[in-house]
mmCIF file of C-alpha atoms in Angstrom:
data_model
loop_
_atom_site.group_PDB
_atom_site.id
_atom_site.type_symbol
_atom_site.label_atom_id
_atom_site.label_comp_id
_atom_site.label_asym_id
_atom_site.label_seq_id
_atom_site.Cartn_x
_atom_site.Cartn_y
_atom_site.Cartn_z
ATOM 1 C CA UNK A 1 -7.171 -3.526 22.537
ATOM 2 C CA UNK A 2 -5.566 -2.768 19.297
ATOM 3 C CA UNK A 3 -6.551 -2.238 15.821
ATOM 4 C CA UNK A 4 -4.186 -1.139 13.221
ATOM 5 C CA UNK A 5 -6.709 -0.573 10.083
ATOM 6 C CA UNK A 6 -9.893 -0.884 8.418
ATOM 7 C CA UNK A 7 -10.649 -1.405 4.720
ATOM 8 C CA UNK A 8 -13.713 -1.774 2.697
ATOM 9 C CA UNK A 9 -14.028 -3.593 -0.417
ATOM 10 C CA UNK A 10 -16.494 -3.401 -2.989
ATOM 11 C CA UNK A 11 -18.174 -5.478 -5.480
ATOM 12 C CA UNK A 12 -16.216 -4.161 -8.268
ATOM 13 C CA UNK A 13 -12.734 -5.079 -6.345
ATOM 14 C CA UNK A 14 -12.191 -1.771 -5.912
ATOM 15 C CA UNK A 15 -10.886 -0.255 -1.827
ATOM 16 C CA UNK A 16 -13.381 2.553 -1.493
ATOM 17 C CA UNK A 17 -12.315 3.083 2.330
ATOM 18 C CA UNK A 18 -8.884 2.242 4.097
ATOM 19 C CA UNK A 19 -8.401 3.430 7.662
ATOM 20 C CA UNK A 20 -4.863 3.266 9.174
ATOM 21 C CA UNK A 21 -3.849 4.697 12.546
ATOM 22 C CA UNK A 22 0.068 4.231 12.718
ATOM 23 C CA UNK A 23 0.327 5.668 16.265
ATOM 24 C CA UNK A 24 -1.555 3.859 19.492
ATOM 25 C CA UNK A 25 -1.549 6.479 21.460
ATOM 26 C CA UNK A 26 -2.969 8.535 19.376
ATOM 27 C CA UNK A 27 -6.540 7.940 17.822
ATOM 28 C CA UNK A 28 -6.498 10.669 15.140
ATOM 29 C CA UNK A 29 -3.145 9.242 13.845
ATOM 30 C CA UNK A 30 -2.809 7.799 10.766
ATOM 31 C CA UNK A 31 -4.662 8.223 7.097
ATOM 32 C CA UNK A 32 -8.036 7.826 5.425
ATOM 33 C CA UNK A 33 -8.214 6.618 2.172
ATOM 34 C CA UNK A 34 -4.734 7.415 1.096
ATOM 35 C CA UNK A 35 -3.225 6.890 -2.586
ATOM 36 C CA UNK A 36 -0.323 5.435 -0.393
ATOM 37 C CA UNK A 37 -2.274 2.281 0.450
ATOM 38 C CA UNK A 38 -3.116 1.632 -2.960
ATOM 39 C CA UNK A 39 -0.818 -0.876 -3.341
ATOM 40 C CA UNK A 40 -1.255 -2.753 0.245
ATOM 41 C CA UNK A 41 -5.476 -2.345 -0.508
ATOM 42 C CA UNK A 42 -4.286 -4.722 -3.615
ATOM 43 C CA UNK A 43 -1.967 -7.081 -1.749
ATOM 44 C CA UNK A 44 -5.213 -7.224 0.738
ATOM 45 C CA UNK A 45 -7.713 -8.286 -1.087
ATOM 46 C CA UNK A 46 -5.934 -10.315 -3.290
ATOM 47 C CA UNK A 47 -4.517 -12.615 0.569
ATOM 48 C CA UNK A 48 -8.440 -12.365 1.068
ATOM 49 C CA UNK A 49 -9.633 -13.795 -2.461
ATOM 50 C CA UNK A 50 -7.459 -16.439 -2.716
ATOM 51 C CA UNK A 51 -7.801 -17.723 0.864
ATOM 52 C CA UNK A 52 -12.048 -17.115 0.330
ATOM 53 C CA UNK A 53 -11.682 -19.210 -3.163
ATOM 54 C CA UNK A 54 -9.747 -21.805 -0.833
ATOM 55 C CA UNK A 55 -12.536 -22.394 1.877
ATOM 56 C CA UNK A 56 -14.920 -22.210 -0.109
ATOM 57 C CA UNK A 57 -13.412 -25.285 -2.615
ATOM 58 C CA UNK A 58 -13.045 -27.362 0.821
ATOM 59 C CA UNK A 59 -16.383 -26.540 2.208
ATOM 60 C CA UNK A 60 -17.066 -29.487 -0.879
ATOM 61 C CA UNK A 61 -20.908 -29.657 -1.415
ATOM 62 C CA UNK A 62 -21.808 -27.385 1.737
ATOM 63 C CA UNK A 63 -22.228 -24.410 -0.382
ATOM 64 C CA UNK A 64 -21.682 -21.784 2.545
ATOM 65 C CA UNK A 65 -17.734 -21.006 4.135
ATOM 66 C CA UNK A 66 -17.103 -17.988 4.526
ATOM 67 C CA UNK A 67 -13.670 -16.604 5.854
ATOM 68 C CA UNK A 68 -13.736 -15.118 8.700
ATOM 69 C CA UNK A 69 -10.305 -14.190 10.181
ATOM 70 C CA UNK A 70 -6.652 -14.792 9.058
ATOM 71 C CA UNK A 71 -3.643 -15.109 11.740
ATOM 72 C CA UNK A 72 -0.227 -14.251 10.657
ATOM 73 C CA UNK A 73 2.549 -14.044 13.058
ATOM 74 C CA UNK A 74 2.263 -10.311 13.549
ATOM 75 C CA UNK A 75 -1.581 -9.557 13.099
ATOM 76 C CA UNK A 76 -5.123 -10.700 12.773
ATOM 77 C CA UNK A 77 -7.274 -9.682 9.701
ATOM 78 C CA UNK A 78 -11.137 -10.334 10.538
ATOM 79 C CA UNK A 79 -13.281 -10.549 7.350
ATOM 80 C CA UNK A 80 -17.221 -9.738 6.990
ATOM 81 C CA UNK A 81 -18.370 -10.835 3.267
ATOM 82 C CA UNK A 82 -21.685 -9.846 2.740
ATOM 83 C CA UNK A 83 -23.767 -11.371 0.126
ATOM 84 C CA UNK A 84 -23.806 -8.225 -2.164
ATOM 85 C CA UNK A 85 -20.523 -8.793 -2.484
ATOM 86 C CA UNK A 86 -18.891 -6.256 0.157
ATOM 87 C CA UNK A 87 -15.894 -6.914 1.648
ATOM 88 C CA UNK A 88 -15.573 -5.357 5.524
ATOM 89 C CA UNK A 89 -12.005 -6.967 6.515
ATOM 90 C CA UNK A 90 -10.213 -5.127 10.297
ATOM 91 C CA UNK A 91 -6.752 -5.592 11.043
ATOM 92 C CA UNK A 92 -5.560 -6.483 14.778
ATOM 93 C CA UNK A 93 -3.073 -7.087 17.450
ATOM 94 C CA UNK A 94 -2.969 -11.198 17.640
ATOM 95 C CA UNK A 95 -5.367 -11.144 21.105
ATOM 96 C CA UNK A 96 -8.331 -9.912 19.630
ATOM 97 C CA UNK A 97 -9.809 -13.735 18.551
ATOM 98 C CA UNK A 98 -13.169 -13.120 17.258
ATOM 99 C CA UNK A 99 -14.572 -9.013 16.000
ATOM 100 C CA UNK A 100 -17.056 -10.042 13.561
ATOM 101 C CA UNK A 101 -19.517 -8.132 16.353
ATOM 102 C CA UNK A 102 -17.777 -5.162 15.352
ATOM 103 C CA UNK A 103 -17.594 -5.799 11.609
ATOM 104 C CA UNK A 104 -21.253 -6.019 12.235
ATOM 105 C CA UNK A 105 -21.797 -2.942 13.837
ATOM 106 C CA UNK A 106 -19.619 -1.565 10.614
ATOM 107 C CA UNK A 107 -22.381 -2.748 8.475
ATOM 108 C CA UNK A 108 -25.420 -2.259 9.421
ATOM 109 C CA UNK A 109 -24.914 0.369 12.100
ATOM 110 C CA UNK A 110 -22.773 2.720 9.993
ATOM 111 C CA UNK A 111 -22.000 1.768 6.357
ATOM 112 C CA UNK A 112 -26.288 0.950 5.902
ATOM 113 C CA UNK A 113 -27.235 3.725 7.576
ATOM 114 C CA UNK A 114 -24.755 6.286 6.167
ATOM 115 C CA UNK A 115 -24.595 4.885 2.851
ATOM 116 C CA UNK A 116 -26.857 3.112 1.308
ATOM 117 C CA UNK A 117 -29.644 4.908 3.159
ATOM 118 C CA UNK A 118 -28.082 7.947 2.256
ATOM 119 C CA UNK A 119 -29.368 8.544 -1.270
ATOM 120 C CA UNK A 120 -27.206 11.796 -2.363
ATOM 121 C CA UNK A 121 -24.283 9.407 -1.494
ATOM 122 C CA UNK A 122 -23.289 7.182 -4.352
ATOM 123 C CA UNK A 123 -23.815 3.128 -4.259
ATOM 124 C CA UNK A 124 -22.306 1.996 -6.807
ATOM 125 C CA UNK A 125 -18.859 3.033 -6.348
ATOM 126 C CA UNK A 126 -17.680 2.613 -10.409
ATOM 127 C CA UNK A 127 -19.376 5.129 -12.647
ATOM 128 C CA UNK A 128 -18.499 3.227 -15.731
ATOM 129 C CA UNK A 129 -17.327 -0.296 -17.119
ATOM 130 C CA UNK A 130 -13.173 1.628 -16.615
ATOM 131 C CA UNK A 131 -13.547 1.154 -13.366
ATOM 132 C CA UNK A 132 -14.736 -2.044 -12.722
ATOM 133 C CA UNK A 133 -12.652 -5.068 -11.606
ATOM 134 C CA UNK A 134 -10.587 -3.531 -9.018
ATOM 135 C CA UNK A 135 -10.001 0.208 -11.601
ATOM 136 C CA UNK A 136 -12.149 1.718 -9.529
ATOM 137 C CA UNK A 137 -10.157 5.222 -7.518
ATOM 138 C CA UNK A 138 -13.915 6.304 -5.954
ATOM 139 C CA UNK A 139 -13.783 6.552 -1.985
ATOM 140 C CA UNK A 140 -16.928 6.716 0.808
ATOM 141 C CA UNK A 141 -16.466 10.314 1.764
ATOM 142 C CA UNK A 142 -19.769 10.396 3.435
ATOM 143 C CA UNK A 143 -18.811 12.518 6.499
ATOM 144 C CA UNK A 144 -21.435 10.931 8.446
ATOM 145 C CA UNK A 145 -19.395 7.994 7.890
ATOM 146 C CA UNK A 146 -15.860 8.846 7.903
ATOM 147 C CA UNK A 147 -16.938 10.324 11.720
ATOM 148 C CA UNK A 148 -18.828 7.321 12.974
ATOM 149 C CA UNK A 149 -15.922 5.202 11.888
ATOM 150 C CA UNK A 150 -13.636 7.334 13.925
ATOM 151 C CA UNK A 151 -16.591 7.477 16.742
ATOM 152 C CA UNK A 152 -16.691 3.863 16.905
ATOM 153 C CA UNK A 153 -13.479 2.309 16.350
ATOM 154 C CA UNK A 154 -11.332 5.238 17.503
ATOM 155 C CA UNK A 155 -11.222 3.756 21.232
ATOM 156 C CA UNK A 156 -10.487 0.236 20.195
ATOM 157 C CA UNK A 157 -6.725 1.625 18.646
ATOM 158 C CA UNK A 158 -5.007 1.390 21.735
ATOM 159 C CA UNK B 1 -24.520 -1.144 20.982
ATOM 160 C CA UNK B 2 -27.786 -2.004 19.425
ATOM 161 C CA UNK B 3 -29.897 -4.909 19.377
ATOM 162 C CA UNK B 4 -29.174 -5.497 15.834
ATOM 163 C CA UNK B 5 -24.778 -6.102 16.314
ATOM 164 C CA UNK B 6 -26.109 -9.384 18.714
ATOM 165 C CA UNK B 7 -24.830 -12.764 17.156
ATOM 166 C CA UNK B 8 -28.276 -14.169 15.859
ATOM 167 C CA UNK B 9 -28.288 -17.172 14.820
ATOM 168 C CA UNK B 10 -28.634 -17.851 11.215
ATOM 169 C CA UNK B 11 -30.533 -20.470 9.821
ATOM 170 C CA UNK B 12 -28.116 -23.334 8.641
ATOM 171 C CA UNK B 13 -30.517 -25.779 7.485
ATOM 172 C CA UNK B 14 -33.410 -25.131 4.746
ATOM 173 C CA UNK B 15 -36.204 -25.513 6.579
ATOM 174 C CA UNK B 16 -38.981 -23.012 5.959
ATOM 175 C CA UNK B 17 -40.022 -23.186 9.670
ATOM 176 C CA UNK B 18 -36.667 -22.300 10.909
ATOM 177 C CA UNK B 19 -36.214 -19.455 8.591
ATOM 178 C CA UNK B 20 -40.355 -18.605 9.832
ATOM 179 C CA UNK B 21 -39.173 -18.587 13.518
ATOM 180 C CA UNK B 22 -36.059 -16.745 12.324
ATOM 181 C CA UNK B 23 -37.699 -13.898 10.683
ATOM 182 C CA UNK B 24 -40.962 -13.440 13.175
ATOM 183 C CA UNK B 25 -37.891 -12.900 15.379
ATOM 184 C CA UNK B 26 -36.614 -9.711 13.447
ATOM 185 C CA UNK B 27 -39.840 -8.479 13.189
ATOM 186 C CA UNK B 28 -40.716 -8.634 16.164
ATOM 187 C CA UNK B 29 -37.418 -7.106 17.583
ATOM 188 C CA UNK B 30 -35.340 -6.101 15.506
ATOM 189 C CA UNK B 31 -37.824 -3.794 13.526
ATOM 190 C CA UNK B 32 -39.274 -0.556 14.697
ATOM 191 C CA UNK B 33 -42.590 -0.099 12.858
ATOM 192 C CA UNK B 34 -44.523 2.327 10.976
ATOM 193 C CA UNK B 35 -48.058 3.304 10.887
ATOM 194 C CA UNK B 36 -49.356 1.094 7.701
ATOM 195 C CA UNK B 37 -51.573 3.532 6.831
ATOM 196 C CA UNK B 38 -49.254 6.589 6.262
ATOM 197 C CA UNK B 39 -46.657 3.836 4.145
ATOM 198 C CA UNK B 40 -50.161 2.709 2.021
ATOM 199 C CA UNK B 41 -50.713 6.873 1.443
ATOM 200 C CA UNK B 42 -47.953 7.837 0.703
ATOM 201 C CA UNK B 43 -47.398 5.675 -2.486
ATOM 202 C CA UNK B 44 -50.981 6.535 -3.504
ATOM 203 C CA UNK B 45 -50.038 10.308 -3.757
ATOM 204 C CA UNK B 46 -46.876 8.957 -5.499
ATOM 205 C CA UNK B 47 -48.734 7.209 -7.924
ATOM 206 C CA UNK B 48 -51.169 9.796 -8.373
ATOM 207 C CA UNK B 49 -48.232 12.824 -8.769
ATOM 208 C CA UNK B 50 -46.649 9.842 -11.781
ATOM 209 C CA UNK B 51 -49.937 9.876 -13.910
ATOM 210 C CA UNK B 52 -50.370 13.625 -13.520
ATOM 211 C CA UNK B 53 -46.671 14.267 -14.219
ATOM 212 C CA UNK B 54 -47.374 11.269 -17.433
ATOM 213 C CA UNK B 55 -50.420 12.924 -18.383
ATOM 214 C CA UNK B 56 -52.077 9.315 -17.869
ATOM 215 C CA UNK B 57 -49.974 7.474 -20.142
ATOM 216 C CA UNK B 58 -49.770 4.746 -17.864
ATOM 217 C CA UNK B 59 -47.025 2.825 -19.811
ATOM 218 C CA UNK B 60 -44.551 5.347 -18.469
ATOM 219 C CA UNK B 61 -46.082 5.204 -14.968
ATOM 220 C CA UNK B 62 -45.697 1.773 -14.764
ATOM 221 C CA UNK B 63 -41.987 2.163 -15.830
ATOM 222 C CA UNK B 64 -41.124 4.797 -13.868
ATOM 223 C CA UNK B 65 -42.402 3.185 -10.678
ATOM 224 C CA UNK B 66 -40.121 0.276 -11.889
ATOM 225 C CA UNK B 67 -37.184 2.784 -12.264
ATOM 226 C CA UNK B 68 -37.527 4.105 -8.079
ATOM 227 C CA UNK B 69 -38.090 0.617 -6.862
ATOM 228 C CA UNK B 70 -34.533 -1.096 -8.528
ATOM 229 C CA UNK B 71 -33.363 2.266 -7.192
ATOM 230 C CA UNK B 72 -34.614 1.053 -4.097
ATOM 231 C CA UNK B 73 -33.828 -2.533 -4.612
ATOM 232 C CA UNK B 74 -30.740 -2.360 -4.662
ATOM 233 C CA UNK B 75 -30.065 -0.241 -1.511
ATOM 234 C CA UNK B 76 -33.288 -1.963 0.172
ATOM 235 C CA UNK B 77 -30.971 -5.342 0.068
ATOM 236 C CA UNK B 78 -27.428 -3.865 2.298
ATOM 237 C CA UNK B 79 -30.723 -3.020 4.810
ATOM 238 C CA UNK B 80 -32.068 -6.528 4.516
ATOM 239 C CA UNK B 81 -28.544 -8.668 4.817
ATOM 240 C CA UNK B 82 -27.264 -6.022 7.352
ATOM 241 C CA UNK B 83 -30.960 -7.430 9.970
ATOM 242 C CA UNK B 84 -30.286 -10.984 8.517
ATOM 243 C CA UNK B 85 -27.167 -11.791 7.865
ATOM 244 C CA UNK B 86 -28.336 -14.502 5.336
ATOM 245 C CA UNK B 87 -25.741 -15.822 3.101
ATOM 246 C CA UNK B 88 -26.183 -16.525 -0.700
ATOM 247 C CA UNK B 89 -28.844 -18.578 -1.398
ATOM 248 C CA UNK B 90 -28.399 -21.919 -2.947
ATOM 249 C CA UNK B 91 -31.204 -22.735 -4.693
ATOM 250 C CA UNK B 92 -33.892 -20.238 -6.623
ATOM 251 C CA UNK B 93 -36.080 -22.474 -4.071
ATOM 252 C CA UNK B 94 -34.503 -21.111 -1.410
ATOM 253 C CA UNK B 95 -34.642 -17.510 -3.310
ATOM 254 C CA UNK B 96 -38.435 -17.880 -3.105
ATOM 255 C CA UNK B 97 -38.458 -19.207 1.102
ATOM 256 C CA UNK B 98 -36.015 -16.408 1.554
ATOM 257 C CA UNK B 99 -38.432 -13.907 -0.789
ATOM 258 C CA UNK B 100 -41.781 -14.625 1.153
ATOM 259 C CA UNK B 101 -41.211 -15.607 4.757
ATOM 260 C CA UNK B 102 -37.865 -13.271 5.459
ATOM 261 C CA UNK B 103 -38.346 -10.002 3.082
ATOM 262 C CA UNK B 104 -41.828 -9.765 2.401
ATOM 263 C CA UNK B 105 -42.248 -10.437 6.653
ATOM 264 C CA UNK B 106 -39.635 -7.548 7.543
ATOM 265 C CA UNK B 107 -40.303 -5.334 5.268
ATOM 266 C CA UNK B 108 -44.194 -5.352 4.840
ATOM 267 C CA UNK B 109 -45.266 -7.581 7.165
ATOM 268 C CA UNK B 110 -47.121 -9.648 4.925
ATOM 269 C CA UNK B 111 -46.379 -13.304 3.492
ATOM 270 C CA UNK B 112 -47.066 -14.288 -0.190
ATOM 271 C CA UNK B 113 -47.881 -17.914 -1.095
ATOM 272 C CA UNK B 114 -45.257 -19.742 -3.612
ATOM 273 C CA UNK B 115 -46.329 -21.473 -6.961
ATOM 274 C CA UNK B 116 -46.542 -22.191 -10.555
ATOM 275 C CA UNK B 117 -43.115 -22.975 -10.715
ATOM 276 C CA UNK B 118 -42.350 -23.525 -14.753
ATOM 277 C CA UNK B 119 -40.676 -26.923 -15.117
ATOM 278 C CA UNK B 120 -37.263 -26.091 -15.845
ATOM 279 C CA UNK B 121 -37.331 -24.105 -11.997
ATOM 280 C CA UNK B 122 -36.405 -21.490 -13.547
ATOM 281 C CA UNK B 123 -39.060 -19.042 -12.890
ATOM 282 C CA UNK B 124 -41.852 -18.921 -9.828
ATOM 283 C CA UNK B 125 -45.482 -16.739 -9.053
ATOM 284 C CA UNK B 126 -45.866 -15.167 -5.946
ATOM 285 C CA UNK B 127 -49.206 -14.784 -4.939
ATOM 286 C CA UNK B 128 -50.072 -11.279 -2.946
ATOM 287 C CA UNK B 129 -53.312 -11.883 -0.782
ATOM 288 C CA UNK B 130 -52.827 -8.802 1.062
ATOM 289 C CA UNK B 131 -51.129 -5.896 -0.632
ATOM 290 C CA UNK B 132 -50.260 -3.334 1.685
ATOM 291 C CA UNK B 133 -49.599 -0.585 -1.370
ATOM 292 C CA UNK B 134 -52.929 -0.578 -2.843
ATOM 293 C CA UNK B 135 -55.373 -1.139 -0.033
ATOM 294 C CA UNK B 136 -58.112 1.535 -0.347
ATOM 295 C CA UNK B 137 -57.315 1.800 -3.927
ATOM 296 C CA UNK B 138 -60.109 1.732 -6.528
ATOM 297 C CA UNK B 139 -58.317 1.988 -10.109
ATOM 298 C CA UNK B 140 -60.360 4.598 -11.870
ATOM 299 C CA UNK B 141 -61.899 3.568 -15.911
ATOM 300 C CA UNK B 142 -59.428 4.503 -18.138
ATOM 301 C CA UNK B 143 -56.128 3.324 -15.070
ATOM 302 C CA UNK B 144 -58.038 -0.325 -15.019
ATOM 303 C CA UNK B 145 -56.439 -1.358 -18.657
ATOM 304 C CA UNK B 146 -52.855 -0.189 -18.595
ATOM 305 C CA UNK B 147 -51.612 0.973 -14.820
ATOM 306 C CA UNK B 148 -49.900 -1.826 -12.558
ATOM 307 C CA UNK B 149 -50.373 -0.013 -9.059
ATOM 308 C CA UNK B 150 -47.608 -1.492 -7.474
ATOM 309 C CA UNK B 151 -44.861 -1.576 -9.980
ATOM 310 C CA UNK B 152 -42.595 -0.241 -7.286
ATOM 311 C CA UNK B 153 -42.228 -4.245 -5.989
ATOM 312 C CA UNK B 154 -41.266 -5.702 -9.345
ATOM 313 C CA UNK B 155 -38.536 -3.071 -9.604
ATOM 314 C CA UNK B 156 -36.915 -3.489 -5.653
ATOM 315 C CA UNK B 157 -37.018 -7.169 -6.564
ATOM 316 C CA UNK B 158 -35.274 -7.037 -9.232
ATOM 317 C CA UNK B 159 -32.680 -4.241 -8.215
ATOM 318 C CA UNK B 160 -32.345 -6.645 -4.880
ATOM 319 C CA UNK B 161 -32.056 -9.469 -6.849
ATOM 320 C CA UNK B 162 -29.400 -7.995 -8.937
ATOM 321 C CA UNK B 163 -26.946 -7.214 -6.216
ATOM 322 C CA UNK B 164 -26.756 -10.624 -4.902
ATOM 323 C CA UNK B 165 -25.815 -11.592 -8.590
ATOM 324 C CA UNK B 166 -29.419 -12.910 -9.597
ATOM 325 C CA UNK B 167 -30.378 -11.489 -12.680
ATOM 326 C CA UNK B 168 -34.032 -11.667 -13.149
ATOM 327 C CA UNK B 169 -36.909 -10.486 -15.271
ATOM 328 C CA UNK B 170 -40.149 -9.521 -12.546
ATOM 329 C CA UNK B 171 -43.455 -8.768 -14.147
ATOM 330 C CA UNK B 172 -47.185 -8.595 -12.492
ATOM 331 C CA UNK B 173 -49.385 -11.180 -14.312
ATOM 332 C CA UNK B 174 -53.125 -10.533 -12.617
ATOM 333 C CA UNK B 175 -53.841 -7.504 -10.242
ATOM 334 C CA UNK B 176 -56.974 -8.152 -7.987
ATOM 335 C CA UNK B 177 -57.180 -4.078 -8.948
ATOM 336 C CA UNK B 178 -58.039 -5.061 -12.360
ATOM 337 C CA UNK B 179 -60.080 -7.781 -11.941
ATOM 338 C CA UNK B 180 -58.643 -10.535 -11.902
ATOM 339 C CA UNK B 181 -59.027 -13.144 -8.945
ATOM 340 C CA UNK B 182 -55.611 -12.927 -7.485
ATOM 341 C CA UNK B 183 -52.485 -10.508 -7.471
ATOM 342 C CA UNK B 184 -49.717 -12.509 -8.978
ATOM 343 C CA UNK B 185 -46.195 -11.185 -9.938
ATOM 344 C CA UNK B 186 -44.097 -13.406 -11.090
ATOM 345 C CA UNK B 187 -40.167 -13.685 -10.896
ATOM 346 C CA UNK B 188 -38.172 -15.267 -13.809
ATOM 347 C CA UNK B 189 -34.306 -16.180 -13.323
ATOM 348 C CA UNK B 190 -32.163 -15.322 -16.266
ATOM 349 C CA UNK B 191 -29.187 -16.314 -15.286
ATOM 350 C CA UNK B 192 -26.581 -15.718 -11.811
ATOM 351 C CA UNK B 193 -24.145 -13.690 -12.945
ATOM 352 C CA UNK B 194 -20.367 -13.992 -11.858
ATOM 353 C CA UNK B 195 -18.499 -12.152 -9.143
ATOM 354 C CA UNK B 196 -15.874 -10.153 -10.310
ATOM 355 C CA UNK B 197 -12.561 -10.524 -10.533
ATOM 356 C CA UNK B 198 -9.339 -8.090 -10.836
ATOM 357 C CA UNK B 199 -8.016 -7.179 -14.112
ATOM 358 C CA UNK B 200 -5.704 -9.744 -15.880
ATOM 359 C CA UNK B 201 -6.145 -12.165 -12.942
ATOM 360 C CA UNK B 202 -8.243 -14.172 -15.328
#
């Protein structure tokens, strides 16, 4: 199993968390909430956004058709979009066909318990109008969130 | 991994029955239970403390309960969606079913009745036959006129619906605590909010 990176976007089109692993052999390698990933985050958002609108258009009148995975020649993106507008995205190698249970766990057991149920953490990461529509810069920095993401995804890196 | 990560089949048809079976399963198997009286009494102590703090200015107490509810709703919706994995609703009728059959069941173990649809189908009422918040409550004379004891519910619904892009007004019409026949809560959809798109894309 190999996963390359994990991303969370909020309903204001902002990337509120990113974690990229660079060395397969080292679970703690790579970057977390890195400024350098800003452009990649925007591109990733754009790719999912476009394919998501296409999948919804192609569904016709049967309203609900969320995109789940996108495969390219080099990697596969696994996507979970919630009704509240959060996107959880995992990039993995091509062998992983369906990581939706992993994404559900990241949402239900990690995000909900360490961010949504944590009243001292913001639930909305855009503090003003100027930080909405993809212009925001705030990230999830909760220690428990970071720790549990590391514990859960770390073993899947290689 | 806990049981909530299993891929529960989401009810795909809009039939009420499958939603009910689905909700009962979540309530039975995936929800930790607490003592209802503890919950009722905790809420009672919050309301009574607010009445003291605002010197029995019940309009202010109503507002405060509403805004506390709103703050709960915007967080509770994530919990709800994580538990149920339901997609957005395609109609307000569906929304009313999800609220009553699923959300009230999962969080409070009651199922309110839906009724009083407006002619253009943009508002409806929830009739709460049992209300766990007001189990042992009798309002004193001065409070009976103005206080909406369970006003926190309106705030919760408002906040939660806003997070799924439905801008609604939510308020109490009747309350048995005030001597009315029923406890009726009204939800009116103002508009469906648009999903944001990144700046420069429109």
